[in-house]
Coordinates of N, CA and C in Angstrom, one line a residue:
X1 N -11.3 -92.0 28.7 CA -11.8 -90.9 29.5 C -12.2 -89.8 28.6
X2 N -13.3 -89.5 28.9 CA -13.8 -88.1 28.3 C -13.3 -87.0 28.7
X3 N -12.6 -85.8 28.6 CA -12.0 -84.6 28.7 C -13.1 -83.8 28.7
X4 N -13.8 -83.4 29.9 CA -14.4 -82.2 29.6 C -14.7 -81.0 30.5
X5 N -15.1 -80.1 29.8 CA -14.9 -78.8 30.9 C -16.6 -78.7 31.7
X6 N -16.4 -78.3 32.8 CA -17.4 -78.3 33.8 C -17.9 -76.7 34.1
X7 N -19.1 -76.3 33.9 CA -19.8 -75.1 34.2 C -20.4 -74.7 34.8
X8 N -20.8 -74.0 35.9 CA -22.1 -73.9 36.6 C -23.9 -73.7 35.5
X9 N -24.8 -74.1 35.5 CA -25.9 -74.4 34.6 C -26.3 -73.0 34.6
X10 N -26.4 -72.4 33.5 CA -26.9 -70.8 33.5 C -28.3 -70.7 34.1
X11 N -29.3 -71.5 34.2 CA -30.2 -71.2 34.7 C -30.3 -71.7 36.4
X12 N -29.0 -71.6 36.7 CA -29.0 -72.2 38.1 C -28.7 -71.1 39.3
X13 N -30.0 -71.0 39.9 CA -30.0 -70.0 40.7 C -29.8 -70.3 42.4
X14 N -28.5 -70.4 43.3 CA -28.2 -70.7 44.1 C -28.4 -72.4 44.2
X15 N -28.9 -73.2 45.2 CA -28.8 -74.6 44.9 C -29.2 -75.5 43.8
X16 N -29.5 -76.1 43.2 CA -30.0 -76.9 41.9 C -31.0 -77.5 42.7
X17 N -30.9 -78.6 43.5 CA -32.0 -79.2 44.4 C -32.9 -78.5 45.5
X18 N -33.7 -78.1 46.0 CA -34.2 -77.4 46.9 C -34.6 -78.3 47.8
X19 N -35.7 -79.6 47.6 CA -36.0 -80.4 48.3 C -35.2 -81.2 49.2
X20 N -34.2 -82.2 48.6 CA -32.8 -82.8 48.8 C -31.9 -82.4 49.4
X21 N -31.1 -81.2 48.0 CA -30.0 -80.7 48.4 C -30.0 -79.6 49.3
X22 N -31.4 -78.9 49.3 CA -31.7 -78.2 50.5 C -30.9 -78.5 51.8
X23 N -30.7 -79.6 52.4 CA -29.9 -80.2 53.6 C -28.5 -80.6 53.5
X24 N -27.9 -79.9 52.4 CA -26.4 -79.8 52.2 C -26.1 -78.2 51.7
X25 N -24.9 -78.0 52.6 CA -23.7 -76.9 52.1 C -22.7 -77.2 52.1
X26 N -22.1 -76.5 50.9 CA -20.9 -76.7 50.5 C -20.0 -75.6 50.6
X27 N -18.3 -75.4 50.7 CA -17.9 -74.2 50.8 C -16.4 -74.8 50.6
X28 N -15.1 -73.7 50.7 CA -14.5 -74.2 50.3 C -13.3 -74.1 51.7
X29 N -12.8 -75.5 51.9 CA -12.3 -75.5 53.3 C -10.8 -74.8 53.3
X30 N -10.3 -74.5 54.6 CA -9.0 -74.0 55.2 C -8.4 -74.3 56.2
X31 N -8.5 -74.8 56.6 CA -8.0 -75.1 58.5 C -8.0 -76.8 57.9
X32 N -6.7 -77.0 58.9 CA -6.1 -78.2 58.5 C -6.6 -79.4 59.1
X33 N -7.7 -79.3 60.0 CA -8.6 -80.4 60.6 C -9.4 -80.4 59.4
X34 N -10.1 -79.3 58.8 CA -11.2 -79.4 57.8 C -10.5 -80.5 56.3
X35 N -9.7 -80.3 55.8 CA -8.5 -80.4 55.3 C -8.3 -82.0 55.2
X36 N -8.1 -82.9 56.3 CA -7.5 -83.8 56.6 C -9.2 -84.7 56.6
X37 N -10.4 -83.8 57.2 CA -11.4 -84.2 56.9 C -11.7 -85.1 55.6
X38 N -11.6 -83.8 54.3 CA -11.7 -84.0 52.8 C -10.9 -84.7 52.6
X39 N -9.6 -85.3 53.3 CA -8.9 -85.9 52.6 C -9.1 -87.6 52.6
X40 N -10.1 -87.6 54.2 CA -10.5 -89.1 54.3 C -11.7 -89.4 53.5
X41 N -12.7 -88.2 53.6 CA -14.0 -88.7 53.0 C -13.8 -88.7 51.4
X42 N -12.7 -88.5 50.7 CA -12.4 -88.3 49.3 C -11.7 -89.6 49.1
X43 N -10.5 -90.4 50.3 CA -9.5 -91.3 50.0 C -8.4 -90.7 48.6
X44 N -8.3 -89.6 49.4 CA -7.1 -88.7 48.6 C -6.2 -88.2 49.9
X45 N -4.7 -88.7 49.6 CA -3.9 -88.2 50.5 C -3.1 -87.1 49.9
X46 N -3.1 -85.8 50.1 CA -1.7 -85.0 49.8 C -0.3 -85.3 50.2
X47 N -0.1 -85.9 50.8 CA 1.0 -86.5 51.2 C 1.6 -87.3 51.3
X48 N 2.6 -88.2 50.6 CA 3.6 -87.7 50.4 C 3.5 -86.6 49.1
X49 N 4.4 -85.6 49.2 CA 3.7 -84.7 48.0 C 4.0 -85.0 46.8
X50 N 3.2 -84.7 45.7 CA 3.4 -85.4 44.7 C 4.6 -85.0 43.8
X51 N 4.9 -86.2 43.0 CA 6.6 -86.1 42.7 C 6.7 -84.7 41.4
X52 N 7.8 -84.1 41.5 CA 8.1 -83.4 40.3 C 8.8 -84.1 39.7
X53 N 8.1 -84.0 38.2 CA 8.8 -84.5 37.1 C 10.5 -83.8 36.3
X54 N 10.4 -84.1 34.9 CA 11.5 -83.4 34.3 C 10.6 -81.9 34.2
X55 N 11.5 -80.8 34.0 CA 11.4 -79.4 33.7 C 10.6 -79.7 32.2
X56 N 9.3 -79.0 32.5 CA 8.5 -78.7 31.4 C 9.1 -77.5 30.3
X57 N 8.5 -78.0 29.1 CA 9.0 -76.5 27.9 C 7.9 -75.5 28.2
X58 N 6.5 -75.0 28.7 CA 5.7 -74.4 28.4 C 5.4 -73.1 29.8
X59 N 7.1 -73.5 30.2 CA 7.4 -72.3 31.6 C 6.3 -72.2 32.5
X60 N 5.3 -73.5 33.1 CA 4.2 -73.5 34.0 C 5.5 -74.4 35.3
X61 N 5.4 -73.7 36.3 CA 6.0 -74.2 37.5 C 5.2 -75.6 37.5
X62 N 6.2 -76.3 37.9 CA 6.5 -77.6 38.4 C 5.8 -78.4 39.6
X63 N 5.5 -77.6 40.5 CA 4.7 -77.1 41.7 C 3.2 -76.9 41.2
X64 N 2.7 -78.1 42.0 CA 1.3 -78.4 41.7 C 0.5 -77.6 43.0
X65 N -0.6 -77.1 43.3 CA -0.9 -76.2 44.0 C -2.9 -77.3 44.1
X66 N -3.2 -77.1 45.4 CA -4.6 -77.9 45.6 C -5.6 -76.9 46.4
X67 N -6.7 -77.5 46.5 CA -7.7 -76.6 47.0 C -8.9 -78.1 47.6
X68 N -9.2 -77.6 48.7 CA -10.2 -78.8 48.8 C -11.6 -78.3 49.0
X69 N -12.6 -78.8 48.9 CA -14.4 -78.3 48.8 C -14.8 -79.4 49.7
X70 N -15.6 -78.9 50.5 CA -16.2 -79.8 51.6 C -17.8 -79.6 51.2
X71 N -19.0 -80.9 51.4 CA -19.8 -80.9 51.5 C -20.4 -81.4 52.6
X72 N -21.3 -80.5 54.0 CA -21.2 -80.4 55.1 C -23.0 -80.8 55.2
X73 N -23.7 -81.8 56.4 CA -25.3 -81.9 56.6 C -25.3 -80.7 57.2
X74 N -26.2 -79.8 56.5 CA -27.0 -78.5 57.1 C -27.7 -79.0 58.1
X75 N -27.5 -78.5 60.0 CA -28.0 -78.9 60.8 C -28.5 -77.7 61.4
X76 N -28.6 -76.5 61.1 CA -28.7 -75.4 61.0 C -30.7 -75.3 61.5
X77 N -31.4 -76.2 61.3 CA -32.8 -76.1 61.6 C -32.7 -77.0 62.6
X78 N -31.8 -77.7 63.1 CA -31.8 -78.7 64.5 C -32.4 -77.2 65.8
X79 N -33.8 -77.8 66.1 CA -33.7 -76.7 67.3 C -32.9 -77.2 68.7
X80 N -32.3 -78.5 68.6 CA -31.8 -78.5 69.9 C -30.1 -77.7 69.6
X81 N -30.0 -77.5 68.7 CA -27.9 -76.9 68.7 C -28.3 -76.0 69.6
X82 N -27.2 -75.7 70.7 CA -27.5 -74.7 71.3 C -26.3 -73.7 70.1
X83 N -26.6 -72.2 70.9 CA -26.4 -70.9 70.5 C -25.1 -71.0 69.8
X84 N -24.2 -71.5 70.4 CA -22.3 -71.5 69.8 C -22.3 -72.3 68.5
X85 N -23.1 -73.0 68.2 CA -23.3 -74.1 67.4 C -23.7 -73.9 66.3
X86 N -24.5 -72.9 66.3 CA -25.4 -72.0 65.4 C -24.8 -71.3 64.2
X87 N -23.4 -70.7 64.9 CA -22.4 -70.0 64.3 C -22.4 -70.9 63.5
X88 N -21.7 -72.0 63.4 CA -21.0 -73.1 62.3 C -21.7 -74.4 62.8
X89 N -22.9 -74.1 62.1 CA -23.6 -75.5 62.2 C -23.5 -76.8 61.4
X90 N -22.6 -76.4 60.2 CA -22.5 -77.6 59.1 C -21.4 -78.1 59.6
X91 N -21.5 -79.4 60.6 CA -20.2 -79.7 60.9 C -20.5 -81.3 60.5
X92 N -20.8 -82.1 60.2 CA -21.2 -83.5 59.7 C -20.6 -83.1 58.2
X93 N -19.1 -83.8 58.0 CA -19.3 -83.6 57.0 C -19.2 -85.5 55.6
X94 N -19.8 -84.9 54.4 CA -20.7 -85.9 54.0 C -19.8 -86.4 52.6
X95 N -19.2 -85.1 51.9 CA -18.6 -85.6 50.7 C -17.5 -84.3 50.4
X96 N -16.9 -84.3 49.3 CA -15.7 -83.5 49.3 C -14.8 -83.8 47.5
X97 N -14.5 -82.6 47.7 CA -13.6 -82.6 45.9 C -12.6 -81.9 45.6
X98 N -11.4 -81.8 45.0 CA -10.6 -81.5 44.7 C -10.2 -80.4 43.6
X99 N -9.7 -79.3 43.5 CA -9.1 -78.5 42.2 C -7.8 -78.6 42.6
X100 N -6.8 -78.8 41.5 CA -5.5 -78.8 41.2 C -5.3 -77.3 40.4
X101 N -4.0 -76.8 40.7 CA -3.6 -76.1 39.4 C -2.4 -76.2 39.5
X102 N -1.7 -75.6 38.1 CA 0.0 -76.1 37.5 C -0.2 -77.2 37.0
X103 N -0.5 -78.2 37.8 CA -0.5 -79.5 37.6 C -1.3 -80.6 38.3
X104 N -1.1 -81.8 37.5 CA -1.9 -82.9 38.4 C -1.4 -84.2 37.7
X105 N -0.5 -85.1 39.0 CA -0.3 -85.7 38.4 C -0.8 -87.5 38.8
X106 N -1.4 -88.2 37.8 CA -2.5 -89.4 37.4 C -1.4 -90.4 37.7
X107 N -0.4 -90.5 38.5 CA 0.5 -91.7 38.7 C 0.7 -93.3 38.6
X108 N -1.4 -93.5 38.9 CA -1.2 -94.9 38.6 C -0.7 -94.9 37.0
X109 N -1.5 -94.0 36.4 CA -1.2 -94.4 34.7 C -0.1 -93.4 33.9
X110 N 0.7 -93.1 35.0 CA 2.1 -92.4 34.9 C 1.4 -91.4 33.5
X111 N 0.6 -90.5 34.1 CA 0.2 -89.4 33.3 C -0.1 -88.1 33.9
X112 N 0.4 -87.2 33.4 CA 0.5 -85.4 34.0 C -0.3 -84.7 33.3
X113 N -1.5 -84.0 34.0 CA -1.9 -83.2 32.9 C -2.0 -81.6 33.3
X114 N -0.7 -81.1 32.2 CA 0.0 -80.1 32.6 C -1.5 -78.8 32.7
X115 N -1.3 -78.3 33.3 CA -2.7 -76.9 33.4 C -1.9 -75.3 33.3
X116 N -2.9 -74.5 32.4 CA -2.1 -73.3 32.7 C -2.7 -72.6 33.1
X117 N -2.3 -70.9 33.6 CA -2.5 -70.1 34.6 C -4.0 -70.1 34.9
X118 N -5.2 -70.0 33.8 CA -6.4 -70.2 34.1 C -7.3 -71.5 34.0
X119 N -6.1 -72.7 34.3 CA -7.0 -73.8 34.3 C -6.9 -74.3 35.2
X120 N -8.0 -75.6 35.8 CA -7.9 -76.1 37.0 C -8.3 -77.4 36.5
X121 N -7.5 -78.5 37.1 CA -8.2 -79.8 37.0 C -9.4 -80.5 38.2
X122 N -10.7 -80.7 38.1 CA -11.4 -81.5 39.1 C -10.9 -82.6 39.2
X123 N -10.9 -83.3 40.3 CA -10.5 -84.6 40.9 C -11.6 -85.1 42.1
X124 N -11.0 -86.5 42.4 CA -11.1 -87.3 43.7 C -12.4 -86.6 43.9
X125 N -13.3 -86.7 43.5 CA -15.4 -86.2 44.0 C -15.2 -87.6 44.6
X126 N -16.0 -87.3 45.7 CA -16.7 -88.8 46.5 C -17.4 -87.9 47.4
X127 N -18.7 -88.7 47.4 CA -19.8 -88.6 48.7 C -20.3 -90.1 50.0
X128 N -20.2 -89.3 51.0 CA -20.0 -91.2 51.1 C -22.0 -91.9 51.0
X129 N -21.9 -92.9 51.0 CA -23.0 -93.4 50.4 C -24.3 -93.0 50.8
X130 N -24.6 -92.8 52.0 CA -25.6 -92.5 52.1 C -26.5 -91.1 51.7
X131 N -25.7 -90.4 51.1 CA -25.6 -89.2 50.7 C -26.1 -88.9 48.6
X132 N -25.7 -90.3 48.6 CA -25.8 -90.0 47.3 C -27.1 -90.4 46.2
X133 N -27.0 -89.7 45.4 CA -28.6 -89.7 44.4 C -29.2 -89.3 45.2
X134 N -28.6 -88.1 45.9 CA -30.0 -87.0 46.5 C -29.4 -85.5 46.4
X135 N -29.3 -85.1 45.0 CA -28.9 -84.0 44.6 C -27.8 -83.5 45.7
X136 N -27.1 -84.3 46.3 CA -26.1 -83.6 47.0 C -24.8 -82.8 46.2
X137 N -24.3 -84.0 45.1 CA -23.4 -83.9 44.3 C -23.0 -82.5 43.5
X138 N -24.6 -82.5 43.0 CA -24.6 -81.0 42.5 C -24.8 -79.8 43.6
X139 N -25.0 -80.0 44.4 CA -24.4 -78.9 45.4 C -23.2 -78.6 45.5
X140 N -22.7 -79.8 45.9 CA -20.9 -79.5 45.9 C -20.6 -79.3 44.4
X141 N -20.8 -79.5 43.2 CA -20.2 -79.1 42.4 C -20.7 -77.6 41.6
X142 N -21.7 -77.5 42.2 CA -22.1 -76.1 42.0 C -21.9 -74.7 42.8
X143 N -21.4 -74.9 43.9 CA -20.7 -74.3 44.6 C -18.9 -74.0 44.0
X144 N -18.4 -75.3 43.6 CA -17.0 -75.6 43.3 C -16.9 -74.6 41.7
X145 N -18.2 -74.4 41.2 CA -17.8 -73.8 39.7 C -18.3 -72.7 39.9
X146 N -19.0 -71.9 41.0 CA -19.7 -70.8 40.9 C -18.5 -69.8 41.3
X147 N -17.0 -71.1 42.2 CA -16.4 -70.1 42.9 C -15.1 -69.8 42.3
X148 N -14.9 -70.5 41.2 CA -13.3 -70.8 40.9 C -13.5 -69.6 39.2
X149 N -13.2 -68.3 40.1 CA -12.9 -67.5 39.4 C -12.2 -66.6 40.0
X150 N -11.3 -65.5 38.9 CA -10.0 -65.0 39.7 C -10.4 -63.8 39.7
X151 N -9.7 -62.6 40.8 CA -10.3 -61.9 41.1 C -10.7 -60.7 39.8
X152 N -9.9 -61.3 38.4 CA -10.1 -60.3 37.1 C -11.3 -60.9 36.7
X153 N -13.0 -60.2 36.8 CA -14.2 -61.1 36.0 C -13.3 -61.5 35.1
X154 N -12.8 -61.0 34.2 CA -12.6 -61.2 32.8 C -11.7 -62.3 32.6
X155 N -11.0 -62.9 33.2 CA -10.3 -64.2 33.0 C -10.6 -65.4 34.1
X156 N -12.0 -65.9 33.5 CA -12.4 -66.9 34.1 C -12.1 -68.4 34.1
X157 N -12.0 -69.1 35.4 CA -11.1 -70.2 35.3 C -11.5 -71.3 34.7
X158 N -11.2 -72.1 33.9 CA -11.7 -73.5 32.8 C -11.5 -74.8 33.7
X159 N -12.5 -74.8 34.2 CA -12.2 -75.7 35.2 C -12.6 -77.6 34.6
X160 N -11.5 -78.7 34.6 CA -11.4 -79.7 33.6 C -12.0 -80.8 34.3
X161 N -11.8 -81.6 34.1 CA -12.6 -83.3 34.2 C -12.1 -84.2 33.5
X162 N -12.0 -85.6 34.3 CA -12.0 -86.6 33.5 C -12.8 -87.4 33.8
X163 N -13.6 -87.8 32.5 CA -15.2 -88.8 32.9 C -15.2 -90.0 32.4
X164 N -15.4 -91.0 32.9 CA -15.5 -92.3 32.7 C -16.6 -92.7 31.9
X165 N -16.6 -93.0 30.3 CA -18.0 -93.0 29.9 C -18.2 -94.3 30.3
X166 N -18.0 -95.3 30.5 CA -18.4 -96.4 30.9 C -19.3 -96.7 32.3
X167 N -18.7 -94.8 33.5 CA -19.5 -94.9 34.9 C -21.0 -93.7 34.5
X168 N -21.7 -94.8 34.2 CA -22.8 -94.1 33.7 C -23.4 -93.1 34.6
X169 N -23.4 -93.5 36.3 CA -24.3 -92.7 37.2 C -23.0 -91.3 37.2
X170 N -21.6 -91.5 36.9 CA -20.4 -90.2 36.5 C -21.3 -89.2 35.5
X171 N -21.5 -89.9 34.5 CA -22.2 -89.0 33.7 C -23.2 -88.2 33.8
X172 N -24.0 -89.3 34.4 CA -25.6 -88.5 34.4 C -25.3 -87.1 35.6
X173 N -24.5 -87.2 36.4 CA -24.4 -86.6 37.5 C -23.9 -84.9 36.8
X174 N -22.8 -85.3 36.0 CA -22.0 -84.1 35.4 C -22.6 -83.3 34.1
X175 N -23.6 -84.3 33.3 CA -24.3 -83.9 32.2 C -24.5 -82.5 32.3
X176 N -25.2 -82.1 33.6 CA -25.7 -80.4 33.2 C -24.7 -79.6 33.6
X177 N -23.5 -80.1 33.7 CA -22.5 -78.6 34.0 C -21.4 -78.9 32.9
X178 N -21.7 -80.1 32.1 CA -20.5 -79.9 30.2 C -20.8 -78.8 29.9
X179 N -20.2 -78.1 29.4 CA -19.9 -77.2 28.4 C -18.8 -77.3 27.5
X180 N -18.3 -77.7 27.7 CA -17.3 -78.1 26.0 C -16.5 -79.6 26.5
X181 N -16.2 -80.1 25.5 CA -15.4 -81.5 25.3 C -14.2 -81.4 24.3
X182 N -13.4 -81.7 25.0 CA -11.4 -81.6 24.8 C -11.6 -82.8 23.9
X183 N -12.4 -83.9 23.9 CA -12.0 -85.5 23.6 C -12.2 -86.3 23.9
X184 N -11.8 -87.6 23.9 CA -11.6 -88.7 24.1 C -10.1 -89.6 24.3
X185 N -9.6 -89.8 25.6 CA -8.1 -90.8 25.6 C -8.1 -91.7 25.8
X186 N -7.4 -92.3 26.1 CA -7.1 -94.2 26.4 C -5.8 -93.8 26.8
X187 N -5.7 -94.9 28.0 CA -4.3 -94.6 28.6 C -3.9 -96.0 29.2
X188 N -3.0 -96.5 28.7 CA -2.7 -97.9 29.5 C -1.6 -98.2 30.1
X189 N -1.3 -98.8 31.2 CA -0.1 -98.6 31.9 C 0.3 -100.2 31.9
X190 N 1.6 -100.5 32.0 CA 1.6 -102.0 32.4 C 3.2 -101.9 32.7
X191 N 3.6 -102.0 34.6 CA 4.7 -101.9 34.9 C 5.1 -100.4 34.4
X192 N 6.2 -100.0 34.5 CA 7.3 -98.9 34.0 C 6.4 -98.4 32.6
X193 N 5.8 -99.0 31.8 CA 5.7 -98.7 30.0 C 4.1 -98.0 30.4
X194 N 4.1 -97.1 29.8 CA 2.4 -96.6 29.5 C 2.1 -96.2 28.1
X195 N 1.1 -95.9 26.9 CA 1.2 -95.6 26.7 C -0.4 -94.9 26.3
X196 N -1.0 -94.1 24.9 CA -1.9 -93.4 24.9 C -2.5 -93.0 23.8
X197 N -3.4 -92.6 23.8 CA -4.0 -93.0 22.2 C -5.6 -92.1 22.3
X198 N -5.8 -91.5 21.3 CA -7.0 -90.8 21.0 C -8.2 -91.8 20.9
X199 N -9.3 -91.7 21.4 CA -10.1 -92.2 21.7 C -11.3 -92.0 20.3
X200 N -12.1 -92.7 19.2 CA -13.2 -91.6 18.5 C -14.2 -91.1 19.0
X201 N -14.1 -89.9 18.6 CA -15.0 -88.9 18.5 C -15.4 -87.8 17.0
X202 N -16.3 -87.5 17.8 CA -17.0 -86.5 16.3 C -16.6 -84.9 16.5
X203 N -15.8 -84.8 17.2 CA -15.4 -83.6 17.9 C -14.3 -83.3 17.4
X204 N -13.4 -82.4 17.3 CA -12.1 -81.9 16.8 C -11.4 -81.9 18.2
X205 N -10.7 -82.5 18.7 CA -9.7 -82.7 20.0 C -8.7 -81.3 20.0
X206 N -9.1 -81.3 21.2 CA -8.3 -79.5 21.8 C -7.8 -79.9 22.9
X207 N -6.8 -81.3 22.8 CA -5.6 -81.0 23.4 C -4.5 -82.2 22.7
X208 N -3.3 -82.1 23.4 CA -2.3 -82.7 22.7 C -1.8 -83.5 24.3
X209 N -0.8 -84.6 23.5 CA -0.5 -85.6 24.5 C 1.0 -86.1 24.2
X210 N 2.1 -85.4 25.0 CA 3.3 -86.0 24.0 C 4.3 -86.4 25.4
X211 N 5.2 -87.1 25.7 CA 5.0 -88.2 24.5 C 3.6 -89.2 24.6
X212 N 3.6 -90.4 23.5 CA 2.3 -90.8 23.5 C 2.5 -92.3 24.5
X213 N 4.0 -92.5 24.5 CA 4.2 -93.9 24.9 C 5.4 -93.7 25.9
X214 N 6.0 -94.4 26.9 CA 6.7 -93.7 27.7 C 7.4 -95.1 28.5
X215 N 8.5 -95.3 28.5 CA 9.3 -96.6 29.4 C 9.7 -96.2 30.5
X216 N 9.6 -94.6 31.1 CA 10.2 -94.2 32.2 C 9.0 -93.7 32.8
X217 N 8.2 -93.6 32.9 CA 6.4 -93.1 33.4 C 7.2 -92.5 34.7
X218 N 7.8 -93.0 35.7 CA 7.8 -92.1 37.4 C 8.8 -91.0 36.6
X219 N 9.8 -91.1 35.6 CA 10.5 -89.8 35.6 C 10.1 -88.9 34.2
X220 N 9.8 -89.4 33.7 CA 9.1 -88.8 32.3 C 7.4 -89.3 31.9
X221 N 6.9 -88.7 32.4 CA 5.3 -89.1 32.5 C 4.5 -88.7 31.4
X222 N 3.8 -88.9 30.3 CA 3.2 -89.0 29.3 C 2.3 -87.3 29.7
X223 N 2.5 -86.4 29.1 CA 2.1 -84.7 29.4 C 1.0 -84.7 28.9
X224 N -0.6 -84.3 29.0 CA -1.7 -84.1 28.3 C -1.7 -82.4 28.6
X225 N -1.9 -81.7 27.8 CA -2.4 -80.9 27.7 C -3.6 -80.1 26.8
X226 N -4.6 -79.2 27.6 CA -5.7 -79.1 27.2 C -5.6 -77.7 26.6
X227 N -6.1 -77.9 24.9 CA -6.5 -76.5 24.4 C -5.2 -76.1 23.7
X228 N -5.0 -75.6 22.3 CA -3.8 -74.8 21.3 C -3.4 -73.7 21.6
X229 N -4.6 -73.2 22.3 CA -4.2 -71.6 22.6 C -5.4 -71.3 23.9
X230 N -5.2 -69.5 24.0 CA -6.2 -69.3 25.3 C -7.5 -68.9 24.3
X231 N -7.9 -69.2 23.4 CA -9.3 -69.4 23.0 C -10.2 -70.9 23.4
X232 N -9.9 -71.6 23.6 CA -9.7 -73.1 23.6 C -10.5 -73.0 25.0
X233 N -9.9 -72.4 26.3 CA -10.5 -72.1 27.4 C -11.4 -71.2 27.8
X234 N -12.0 -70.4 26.7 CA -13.0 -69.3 27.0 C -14.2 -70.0 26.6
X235 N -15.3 -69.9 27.4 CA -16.6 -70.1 27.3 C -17.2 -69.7 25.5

């Protein structure tokens, strides 16, 4: 898996697609119908909630915290909606994605990757098919990076990834919002044992992974963490 940080494209001025993605919006949901929405069209359940491990040394609560992003068909030019409808016309919704913070924890491969106060991990992106390779994707993720900032301009959130170089259409999708790369891991699980390994690269790796090998994975989960210090997370 490639480790890397995700940015909105500096030359990107409100949607990326106009043609395409013109007929998607994205925003970020609240209401527990909306909620339970993202959670089928993602195939991500919050519930049961996810386990706490042993007490970490790096004083980040244990308590993992989520946020979900919905991408909704703009029906907004339908002249038959009548007037109520108008209000909140994006109601088809098409695809959806996830931020974590504190924590997030990768259970099939009994791995946690610990996040601090200004980092967030992306997860679980899915659009459902008919939707997709029509600049939707980057709507929802361009929306998701334009918004995940805290109310201090000055301590902007590092929002992370993990990319599959082997899912090539993963790539091509995320290519223009990299901005920096943590690495390269390998992570293999088999029963109870996982273990983990740096991947090559030509890059100097900015994060650590301890332990590297692990016989208890559900109660001691292999820790990744991104970055030596808070330079590591600044643009």
């Amino acid at each position: 898996m490639e480790i890397v940080r995700l940015g909105a494209p500096a030359n990107a001025h409100g949607l990326a697609h106009r043609t395409e993605a013109g007929a998607y919006l994205a925003r970020k949901v609240d209401s527990r119908d909306e909620i339970e929405a993202v959670e089928r069209v993602t195939l991500y359940q919050r519930s049961p909630p996810q386990r706490a491990s042993e007490p970490s040394n790096n004083n980040i609560s244990s308590e993992p915290s989520f946020q979900a992003y919905g991408l909704f068909l703009d029906e907004s030019r339908e002249p038959n909606l009548s007037s109520s409808d108008q209000v909140h016309p994006e109601k088809v919704l098409v695809g959806g994605v996830w931020l974590a913070a504190k924590r997030f924890d990768e259970s099939d491969l009994h791995l946690q990757i610990e996040l601090s106060e200004h980092q967030r991990w992306l997860f679980a992106a899915r659009l459902l098919p008919d939707v997709r390779g029509r600049g939707a994707y980057s709507t929802l993720l361009h929306e998701v990076l334009s918004s995940s900032v805290l109310p201090d301009p000055k301590k902007a959130v590092a929002v992370w990834a993990a990319i599959n170089p082997a899912n090539h259409r993963s790539m091509r999708a995320h290519v223009r919002f990299q901005i920096a790369n943590a690495g390269r891991i390998h992570v293999l699980r088999i029963g109870p044992f996982a273990i983990s390994w740096r991947g090559r690269t030509s890059i100097r790796p900015k994060m650590t992974m301890n332990p590297k090998w692990t016989f208890r994975g559900s109660e001691s989960p292999i820790r990744l963490r991104i970055g030596t210090d808070q330079s590591a997370d600044r643009a």
